[in-house]
């Protein structure tokens, strides 16, 4: 039985050309609802409220709303259910995990009497922006074979580059092609050496290929396993001017750790007795390891309009990530003539570090306060995903990729609504959020809708809060680029239980 996590030994470093995609950019730009239980219970509608540690991640002026120094610690229990459709077959899977969702503190310094700057606050806040843990398997029948992926990569490449010289190993040629020609040459090499494709002529200058897989029906399986986290650490400075204006700034540091292993396989009985060269089984595995660090800046303000209305605005600058990636691959086949063939280069592809610039976000907010008995709050966010860019922009591959992003991704609006009602020391909360899809036609990711609720109780200087949130959204994964095989369509539902302990300092 094939194992998804295929162990590859490092035979030598490889400096290779690009293999990034729009899906990578979308993955690293997508964030989830994370924070304190009070924040989650109101669906994150805190842009004009402040007074909550995790609200610092939304509006840096939030820390100046605190009357006293405070801290909080939040833990999440996440449960994700997915209906995964592949080649018209549907498979359901679920998984749960436990994580640190939010941790932070605010230190408030009151000014002397007569100073228009009534107080200054310093804050630090950690938020888990996205959790990448995911694991599923699907199976279905189709007339589209994996062979098309290798044909797309190979056509136009000289046969001379895919043939090993006397004494040359698979590792050596695979590494040489990656360092000198790039990703497509490596894929063509795998397909040719594993008898998925064949050259039309034996001329070393040949650039045309045909498939060794007979047409017909294919039993395809796809296994996917990923883990990782996207985190943000905010260093905050804010102040209160007079008794009506709060302003603040965040300097944010970001990090990403992401690992993924996948295998797509197919089986067929299409070969005829006269064609013993036909390939019947294919196992194609890919592993990706990503690490990144980045930074961004936030500027925000909250203004009191009378006794009952609060207005807020936040500018979130673009986020600049420096990304490092490593990949490894294997391709194995069965056929009547060649029997079992394994092309598994013991090579780690180490890609040149590159920059991914995520788009800026503008958020406007309004809240209505009903004395000490409750409030209603709303946030409206705007992000233009077509402004995402891979850099250096002088790179021809990145130029093509950036053109694809600008033409296939667009503007996204986000709406968050939340409310809170208080009975003495007990608080009840509810929220709703709606996020649009950044993709034209919503083919890769659909609209997200979410609901939340929670409660909290204050014990003097301590408070304990609990929240529950549910979000529904559609997405898709392409097992192979170029639409060589059908995508996996996913109907996903994520539920969260968040517990927060808050305390005065």
Coordinates of C-alpha atoms in Angstrom, one line a residue:
X1 CA 0.0 0.0 0.0
X2 CA 1.3 3.4 -1.0
X3 CA 2.3 5.8 1.8
X4 CA 1.4 9.4 1.4
X5 CA 4.4 10.7 3.4
X6 CA 7.3 9.5 1.3
X7 CA 10.7 9.7 3.0
X8 CA 13.3 11.4 0.9
X9 CA 16.9 11.7 1.8
X10 CA 18.9 14.8 1.1
X11 CA 21.5 14.0 -1.6
X12 CA 22.3 17.6 -2.4
X13 CA 21.0 21.1 -2.3
X14 CA 19.3 22.4 -5.5
X15 CA 18.9 26.0 -6.5
X16 CA 15.9 25.9 -8.8
X17 CA 13.6 28.2 -10.7
X18 CA 10.1 29.2 -9.7
X19 CA 7.0 27.0 -9.1
X20 CA 4.8 29.4 -7.2
X21 CA 1.1 29.7 -8.0
X22 CA -2.0 31.9 -7.4
X23 CA -3.2 29.3 -4.9
X24 CA 0.0 29.9 -2.8
X25 CA -0.7 33.7 -2.7
X26 CA -4.3 33.2 -1.7
X27 CA -3.3 30.7 1.0
X28 CA -0.9 33.1 2.7
X29 CA -3.2 36.1 2.4
X30 CA -6.3 34.4 3.9
X31 CA -6.9 35.0 7.6
X32 CA -9.4 33.5 10.0
X33 CA -11.4 34.9 12.9
X34 CA -9.2 34.6 16.0
X35 CA -8.9 36.4 19.3
X36 CA -10.5 36.6 22.7
X37 CA -13.8 34.9 23.5
X38 CA -15.5 38.4 23.7
X39 CA -14.0 39.3 20.3
X40 CA -15.1 36.0 18.7
X41 CA -18.6 36.2 20.3
X42 CA -19.2 39.4 18.5
X43 CA -17.7 38.1 15.2
X44 CA -14.7 40.5 15.5
X45 CA -16.8 43.7 15.2
X46 CA -14.5 45.7 17.4
X47 CA -13.0 48.4 15.1
X48 CA -14.7 51.3 16.9
X49 CA -14.9 49.7 20.4
X50 CA -11.4 48.9 21.8
X51 CA -11.0 47.8 25.3
X52 CA -10.2 44.2 24.3
X53 CA -6.7 42.8 23.9
X54 CA -7.3 41.1 20.6
X55 CA -9.0 44.2 19.2
X56 CA -5.5 45.6 19.0
X57 CA -5.1 43.4 15.9
X58 CA -8.1 45.2 14.3
X59 CA -7.5 48.8 15.4
X60 CA -4.3 49.9 17.2
X61 CA -6.2 52.7 18.9
X62 CA -8.0 50.0 20.9
X63 CA -5.4 49.8 23.7
X64 CA -6.0 53.5 24.7
X65 CA -9.6 52.7 25.5
X66 CA -8.4 50.6 28.5
X67 CA -8.8 52.4 31.9
X68 CA -6.2 50.2 33.5
X69 CA -3.4 47.8 32.5
X70 CA -4.7 44.4 31.6
X71 CA -3.8 41.0 30.0
X72 CA -5.6 38.1 28.5
X73 CA -5.0 34.5 27.4
X74 CA -7.2 32.6 24.9
X75 CA -7.4 29.0 23.9
X76 CA -9.2 27.6 20.8
X77 CA -10.8 24.2 20.1
X78 CA -11.3 24.0 16.3
X79 CA -13.4 21.5 14.5
X80 CA -13.6 21.4 10.7
X81 CA -16.0 19.2 8.7
X82 CA -15.6 18.9 4.9
X83 CA -17.6 17.4 2.0
X84 CA -15.0 16.8 -0.6
X85 CA -16.1 16.2 -4.2
X86 CA -13.7 14.6 -6.7
X87 CA -14.7 13.2 -10.1
X88 CA -18.4 13.3 -9.0
X89 CA -17.7 11.3 -5.9
X90 CA -18.2 12.9 -2.4
X91 CA -16.2 12.0 0.7
X92 CA -16.8 13.5 4.1
X93 CA -14.1 14.0 6.7
X94 CA -13.6 15.9 10.0
X95 CA -10.8 16.9 12.3
X96 CA -10.2 18.8 15.5
X97 CA -7.3 20.6 17.0
X98 CA -6.4 22.7 20.1
X99 CA -4.4 25.9 19.8
X100 CA -3.3 29.1 21.5
X101 CA -5.5 31.7 19.7
X102 CA -4.5 34.9 21.4
X103 CA -2.2 36.3 24.0
X104 CA -1.4 39.8 25.0
X105 CA -1.3 42.7 27.4
X106 CA -1.7 46.4 27.7
X107 CA 0.1 48.9 30.0
X108 CA -1.7 52.2 30.6
X109 CA 0.1 55.3 31.8
X110 CA -2.1 58.2 32.9
X111 CA -0.9 61.7 32.2
X112 CA -0.7 64.5 34.7
X113 CA -3.7 66.8 35.1
X114 CA -4.1 69.5 32.5
X115 CA -2.3 67.4 29.7
X116 CA -4.6 67.0 26.7
X117 CA -3.0 63.6 26.1
X118 CA -5.0 62.0 28.9
X119 CA -3.1 58.7 28.8
X120 CA -0.6 56.7 26.8
X121 CA -0.7 52.9 26.3
X122 CA 1.8 50.3 25.3
X123 CA 0.5 46.9 24.1
X124 CA 1.7 43.6 22.8
X125 CA -0.6 41.1 21.1
X126 CA -0.2 37.7 19.5
X127 CA -2.9 36.3 17.2
X128 CA -3.1 33.1 15.2
X129 CA -4.2 34.4 11.9
X130 CA -4.7 31.1 10.2
X131 CA -4.3 27.4 11.0
X132 CA -3.3 25.2 8.1
X133 CA -3.9 21.8 9.6
X134 CA -5.8 19.7 7.0
X135 CA -6.0 16.1 6.0
X136 CA -8.4 14.3 3.6
X137 CA -8.6 11.7 0.9
X138 CA -10.8 11.3 -2.1
X139 CA -11.4 8.9 -5.0
X140 CA -13.4 9.0 -8.3
X141 CA -13.5 7.8 -11.9
X142 CA -12.7 10.0 -14.8
X143 CA -11.6 10.0 -18.5
X144 CA -8.8 12.5 -17.8
X145 CA -5.4 11.0 -17.1
X146 CA -2.4 12.3 -15.1
X147 CA -0.4 11.9 -18.3
X148 CA -1.7 15.3 -19.6
X149 CA 0.3 17.0 -16.8
X150 CA 3.6 15.6 -18.0
X151 CA 2.7 16.2 -21.7
X152 CA 2.0 19.8 -21.0
X153 CA 5.4 20.2 -19.2
X154 CA 7.4 18.2 -21.8
X155 CA 6.3 19.5 -25.2
X156 CA 8.8 22.0 -26.4
X157 CA 11.7 20.5 -24.3
X158 CA 14.6 18.8 -26.1
X159 CA 14.8 15.1 -25.6
X160 CA 18.5 15.4 -25.1
X161 CA 17.9 17.1 -21.8
X162 CA 15.7 14.3 -20.5
X163 CA 18.1 11.4 -21.3
X164 CA 20.8 10.3 -18.8
X165 CA 24.4 10.1 -19.9
X166 CA 26.5 7.0 -19.2
X167 CA 27.1 6.8 -15.5
X168 CA 24.7 9.7 -14.7
X169 CA 22.2 9.1 -11.9
X170 CA 18.6 10.1 -11.6
X171 CA 19.6 12.4 -8.7
X172 CA 22.3 14.2 -10.8
X173 CA 20.2 14.9 -13.9
X174 CA 17.1 15.9 -11.9
X175 CA 19.3 18.3 -9.8
X176 CA 21.0 19.7 -13.0
X177 CA 17.7 20.3 -14.8
X178 CA 16.3 22.2 -11.8
X179 CA 19.3 24.4 -11.3
X180 CA 19.8 25.2 -15.0
X181 CA 16.4 25.0 -16.7
X182 CA 13.7 24.9 -14.0
X183 CA 10.6 23.2 -12.7
X184 CA 9.0 22.2 -16.1
X185 CA 12.1 20.4 -17.2
X186 CA 12.1 18.4 -13.9
X187 CA 8.5 17.4 -14.5
X188 CA 9.2 16.3 -18.0
X189 CA 12.2 14.3 -16.8
X190 CA 10.1 12.4 -14.3
X191 CA 7.4 11.6 -16.8
X192 CA 9.9 10.4 -19.4
X193 CA 12.0 8.3 -17.1
X194 CA 9.0 6.7 -15.5
X195 CA 7.4 5.7 -18.8
X196 CA 4.4 8.0 -18.6
X197 CA 5.4 9.8 -21.8
X198 CA 7.6 9.0 -24.8
X199 CA 9.4 11.0 -27.5
X200 CA 8.0 10.9 -31.0
X201 CA 11.4 10.4 -32.4
X202 CA 14.8 9.3 -30.9
X203 CA 16.4 12.4 -32.3
X204 CA 18.1 14.3 -29.4
X205 CA 16.5 17.5 -30.8
X206 CA 13.0 16.1 -30.6
X207 CA 10.6 18.4 -28.7
X208 CA 7.3 16.5 -29.2
X209 CA 6.0 13.7 -27.0
X210 CA 3.1 11.3 -26.7
X211 CA 1.4 9.4 -23.9
X212 CA 2.2 5.8 -22.9
X213 CA -1.2 5.7 -21.1
X214 CA -4.1 4.2 -23.1
X215 CA -7.3 6.4 -23.2
X216 CA -10.3 5.2 -21.3
X217 CA -11.5 5.3 -17.7
X218 CA -9.2 6.0 -14.8
X219 CA -9.7 5.3 -11.1
X220 CA -8.0 8.3 -9.5
X221 CA -7.2 8.8 -5.8
X222 CA -5.9 11.9 -4.1
X223 CA -4.4 12.1 -0.6
X224 CA -3.6 15.5 1.0
X225 CA -2.1 16.3 4.4
X226 CA -1.0 19.8 5.6
X227 CA 0.0 21.4 8.8
X228 CA 1.2 24.8 9.9
X229 CA 0.3 28.2 11.2
X230 CA 0.2 31.9 10.2
X231 CA 0.9 34.1 13.2
X232 CA 1.1 37.9 13.9
X233 CA 2.8 39.7 16.7
X234 CA 1.8 43.3 17.2
X235 CA 3.8 45.9 19.1
X236 CA 1.4 48.7 19.9
X237 CA 1.5 52.4 20.9
X238 CA -1.6 54.4 21.4
X239 CA -2.9 57.5 23.2
X240 CA -6.1 59.3 24.2
X241 CA -6.4 63.0 23.2
X242 CA -8.8 65.1 25.2
X243 CA -11.8 63.0 26.0
X244 CA -13.0 62.1 22.5
X245 CA -10.2 60.8 20.4
X246 CA -8.0 57.7 20.5
X247 CA -5.2 57.1 18.1
X248 CA -2.7 54.3 17.7
X249 CA -0.1 52.5 15.6
X250 CA 1.0 48.9 15.4
X251 CA 4.3 47.5 14.1
X252 CA 3.5 43.9 13.2
X253 CA 5.8 41.0 12.7
X254 CA 4.4 38.0 10.8
X255 CA 5.6 34.4 10.4
X256 CA 4.4 31.4 8.4
X257 CA 5.3 27.7 8.9
X258 CA 3.6 25.4 6.4
X259 CA 4.2 21.8 5.3
X260 CA 2.2 19.8 2.8
X261 CA 2.4 16.3 1.4
X262 CA 0.1 15.0 -1.4
X263 CA -0.1 12.0 -3.7
X264 CA -2.3 11.6 -6.7
X265 CA -2.6 8.1 -8.2
X266 CA -4.5 6.4 -10.9
X267 CA -5.2 2.9 -12.1
X268 CA -6.6 1.7 -15.5
X269 CA -7.3 -1.5 -17.4
X270 CA -7.3 0.3 -20.8
X271 CA -4.2 -1.4 -22.3
X272 CA -4.8 -3.9 -25.1
X273 CA -3.1 -7.2 -25.6
X274 CA -1.2 -5.7 -28.5
X275 CA 0.1 -2.8 -26.5
X276 CA 2.3 -4.2 -23.7
X277 CA 4.0 -0.8 -23.4
X278 CA 1.0 0.9 -21.9
X279 CA 1.3 2.3 -18.4
X280 CA -1.4 1.1 -16.1
X281 CA -0.6 2.6 -12.7
X282 CA 0.8 6.0 -11.7
X283 CA 1.7 7.4 -8.3
X284 CA 2.9 11.0 -8.2
X285 CA 3.9 12.5 -4.9
X286 CA 4.9 16.0 -3.9
X287 CA 6.1 17.5 -0.7
X288 CA 6.4 21.3 0.2
X289 CA 7.9 23.0 3.2
X290 CA 7.5 26.8 3.6
X291 CA 8.8 29.2 6.1
X292 CA 8.3 33.0 6.0
X293 CA 8.7 36.1 8.0
X294 CA 7.2 39.5 7.3
X295 CA 6.1 42.9 8.6
X296 CA 3.3 45.4 8.2
X297 CA 2.1 48.6 9.8
X298 CA -1.3 49.6 11.1
X299 CA -2.7 53.1 11.9
X300 CA -6.0 53.6 13.5
X301 CA -8.3 55.9 15.3
X302 CA -11.5 55.9 17.4
X303 CA -13.6 59.0 17.9
X304 CA -16.5 59.6 20.3
X305 CA -19.5 61.3 18.7
X306 CA -21.7 62.3 21.6
X307 CA -22.3 59.9 24.4
X308 CA -23.6 57.0 22.4
X309 CA -21.8 56.8 19.1
X310 CA -18.2 55.6 18.3
X311 CA -16.5 55.8 14.9
X312 CA -13.4 54.0 13.9
X313 CA -11.0 53.7 11.0
X314 CA -7.9 51.5 10.5
X315 CA -5.4 51.4 7.7
X316 CA -3.6 48.0 7.4
X317 CA -0.6 48.5 5.1
X318 CA 0.5 45.8 2.7
X319 CA 2.2 42.9 4.3
X320 CA 5.6 42.0 2.9
X321 CA 6.6 38.3 3.4
X322 CA 10.1 36.9 2.7
X323 CA 9.3 33.3 1.7
X324 CA 11.6 30.3 1.6
X325 CA 10.4 27.0 0.0
X326 CA 11.7 23.5 -0.3
X327 CA 10.1 20.7 -2.4
X328 CA 10.7 17.0 -3.2
X329 CA 8.9 14.6 -5.5
X330 CA 8.6 11.0 -6.7
X331 CA 6.9 9.3 -9.6
X332 CA 6.2 5.6 -9.7
X333 CA 4.5 3.5 -12.4
X334 CA 3.5 0.0 -13.4
X335 CA 3.1 -1.3 -16.9
X336 CA 3.0 -4.7 -18.6
X337 CA 6.4 -4.3 -20.3
X338 CA 8.4 -2.3 -17.8
X339 CA 6.8 -3.6 -14.7
X340 CA 7.4 -1.4 -11.6
X341 CA 9.5 1.8 -12.1
X342 CA 10.4 4.2 -9.3
X343 CA 11.9 7.6 -10.1
X344 CA 12.4 9.2 -6.6
X345 CA 15.2 11.7 -6.7
X346 CA 16.9 12.0 -3.3
X347 CA 17.1 15.7 -3.8
X348 CA 15.5 18.7 -2.0
X349 CA 14.7 21.5 -4.3
X350 CA 15.7 24.7 -2.5
X351 CA 14.1 27.7 -4.2
X352 CA 15.5 31.2 -4.1
X353 CA 14.0 33.4 -1.4
X354 CA 11.3 35.7 -2.9
X355 CA 8.9 38.4 -1.6
X356 CA 5.1 38.2 -1.6
X357 CA 3.3 41.5 -1.1
X358 CA -0.2 41.1 0.3
X359 CA -2.8 43.8 -0.3
X360 CA -3.6 46.7 2.1
X361 CA -6.9 46.8 3.9
X362 CA -9.2 49.7 4.9
X363 CA -11.7 49.2 7.7
X364 CA -14.4 51.7 8.8
X365 CA -16.4 51.0 12.0
X366 CA -19.4 52.3 13.9
X367 CA -20.9 51.4 17.3
X368 CA -23.9 52.4 19.3
X369 CA -23.6 52.3 23.1
X370 CA -26.7 52.0 25.4
X371 CA -25.2 53.2 28.6
X372 CA -23.8 50.3 30.6
X373 CA -26.4 47.9 29.5
X374 CA -25.2 47.0 26.0
X375 CA -23.9 47.9 22.6
X376 CA -24.2 47.2 18.8
X377 CA -21.2 47.4 16.6
X378 CA -20.4 47.0 12.9
X379 CA -17.2 46.9 10.8
X380 CA -16.9 47.2 7.1
X381 CA -13.6 46.2 5.5
X382 CA -12.2 46.6 1.9
X383 CA -9.3 44.7 0.3
X384 CA -8.2 44.6 -3.3
X385 CA -6.6 41.2 -3.9
X386 CA -5.6 42.1 -7.4
X387 CA -2.8 44.2 -5.9
X388 CA -1.0 41.1 -4.6
X389 CA 2.5 40.8 -6.1
X390 CA 5.3 38.4 -6.3
X391 CA 8.7 40.0 -6.3
X392 CA 11.2 40.7 -7.7
X393 CA 8.9 42.0 -10.4
X394 CA 11.7 41.9 -13.0
X395 CA 11.5 38.1 -12.9
X396 CA 9.6 37.0 -16.1
X397 CA 7.8 34.1 -14.3
X398 CA 6.6 36.5 -11.6
X399 CA 5.5 39.0 -14.2
X400 CA 3.2 36.3 -15.8
X401 CA 2.0 35.3 -12.3
X402 CA 1.2 38.8 -11.3
X403 CA -0.7 39.4 -14.5
X404 CA -2.8 36.3 -13.7
X405 CA -3.5 37.6 -10.2
X406 CA -4.6 41.0 -11.4
X407 CA -6.9 39.5 -14.0
X408 CA -8.4 36.7 -11.9
X409 CA -8.7 38.3 -8.5
X410 CA -10.5 41.4 -7.4
X411 CA -12.0 43.5 -4.6
X412 CA -13.4 42.0 -1.5
X413 CA -15.7 43.5 1.1
X414 CA -16.1 42.2 4.6
X415 CA -19.0 42.9 6.9
X416 CA -19.0 42.2 10.7
X417 CA -21.8 42.8 13.1
X418 CA -21.8 42.2 16.8
X419 CA -23.9 43.0 19.9
X420 CA -23.5 42.7 23.7
X421 CA -26.1 42.9 26.5
X422 CA -25.0 43.1 30.2
X423 CA -26.8 41.9 33.4
X424 CA -24.7 43.2 36.2
X425 CA -21.5 41.0 35.9
X426 CA -22.9 38.7 33.2
X427 CA -22.6 39.6 29.5
X428 CA -24.4 37.9 26.5
X429 CA -23.0 38.3 23.0
X430 CA -23.8 37.5 19.4
X431 CA -22.3 38.3 16.0
X432 CA -22.5 37.8 12.2
X433 CA -19.9 38.1 9.4
X434 CA -19.9 38.0 5.6
X435 CA -16.8 37.9 3.5
X436 CA -16.8 37.9 -0.3
X437 CA -14.6 35.8 -2.6
X438 CA -11.5 37.4 -4.1
X439 CA -11.8 35.3 -7.2
X440 CA -13.8 36.2 -10.3
X441 CA -16.5 33.6 -10.6
X442 CA -15.7 32.2 -7.1
X443 CA -14.1 29.1 -8.7
X444 CA -11.3 28.7 -6.2
X445 CA -13.0 30.1 -3.0
X446 CA -16.5 31.1 -2.4
X447 CA -18.3 33.5 -0.1
X448 CA -17.9 33.0 3.7
X449 CA -20.8 33.4 6.1
X450 CA -20.3 33.1 9.9
X451 CA -22.3 33.3 13.1
X452 CA -21.2 33.5 16.7
X453 CA -22.4 33.8 20.3
X454 CA -20.9 33.8 23.7
X455 CA -21.1 34.9 27.3
X456 CA -18.8 36.3 30.0
X457 CA -18.7 36.8 33.7
X458 CA -16.6 39.2 35.7
X459 CA -15.2 38.2 39.1
X460 CA -13.8 41.5 40.4
X461 CA -10.4 41.9 38.7
X462 CA -10.8 38.7 36.7
X463 CA -13.2 37.8 33.9
X464 CA -13.9 34.5 32.2
X465 CA -15.4 34.4 28.7
X466 CA -16.6 31.6 26.4
X467 CA -17.6 31.9 22.7
X468 CA -18.8 29.7 19.9
X469 CA -18.4 30.5 16.2
X470 CA -19.5 28.7 13.1
X471 CA -18.3 29.6 9.5
X472 CA -19.3 28.0 6.2
X473 CA -17.4 28.4 2.9
X474 CA -16.5 26.7 -0.3
X475 CA -13.0 26.1 -1.7
X476 CA -11.2 24.0 -4.3
X477 CA -7.8 22.4 -4.6
X478 CA -6.1 21.5 -7.9
X479 CA -4.1 18.3 -7.4
X480 CA -2.0 19.3 -10.4
X481 CA -1.5 22.7 -12.1
X482 CA -2.7 23.3 -15.6
X483 CA -6.0 21.6 -15.0
X484 CA -4.5 18.3 -16.0
X485 CA -7.0 16.6 -13.7
X486 CA -10.2 17.7 -12.2
X487 CA -10.1 19.8 -9.0
X488 CA -11.4 18.7 -5.6
X489 CA -14.4 20.9 -4.6
X490 CA -14.8 21.4 -0.9
X491 CA -17.9 22.4 1.1
X492 CA -16.4 23.3 4.5
X493 CA -17.7 24.1 7.9
X494 CA -15.5 25.4 10.7
X495 CA -16.7 25.6 14.4
X496 CA -14.7 27.2 17.2
X497 CA -15.0 27.1 21.0
X498 CA -12.9 29.8 22.6
X499 CA -12.1 30.3 26.2
X500 CA -10.5 33.5 27.6
X501 CA -9.1 34.5 31.0
X502 CA -8.7 38.3 31.4
X503 CA -7.1 40.0 34.3
X504 CA -6.0 43.4 35.5
X505 CA -2.3 44.1 35.9

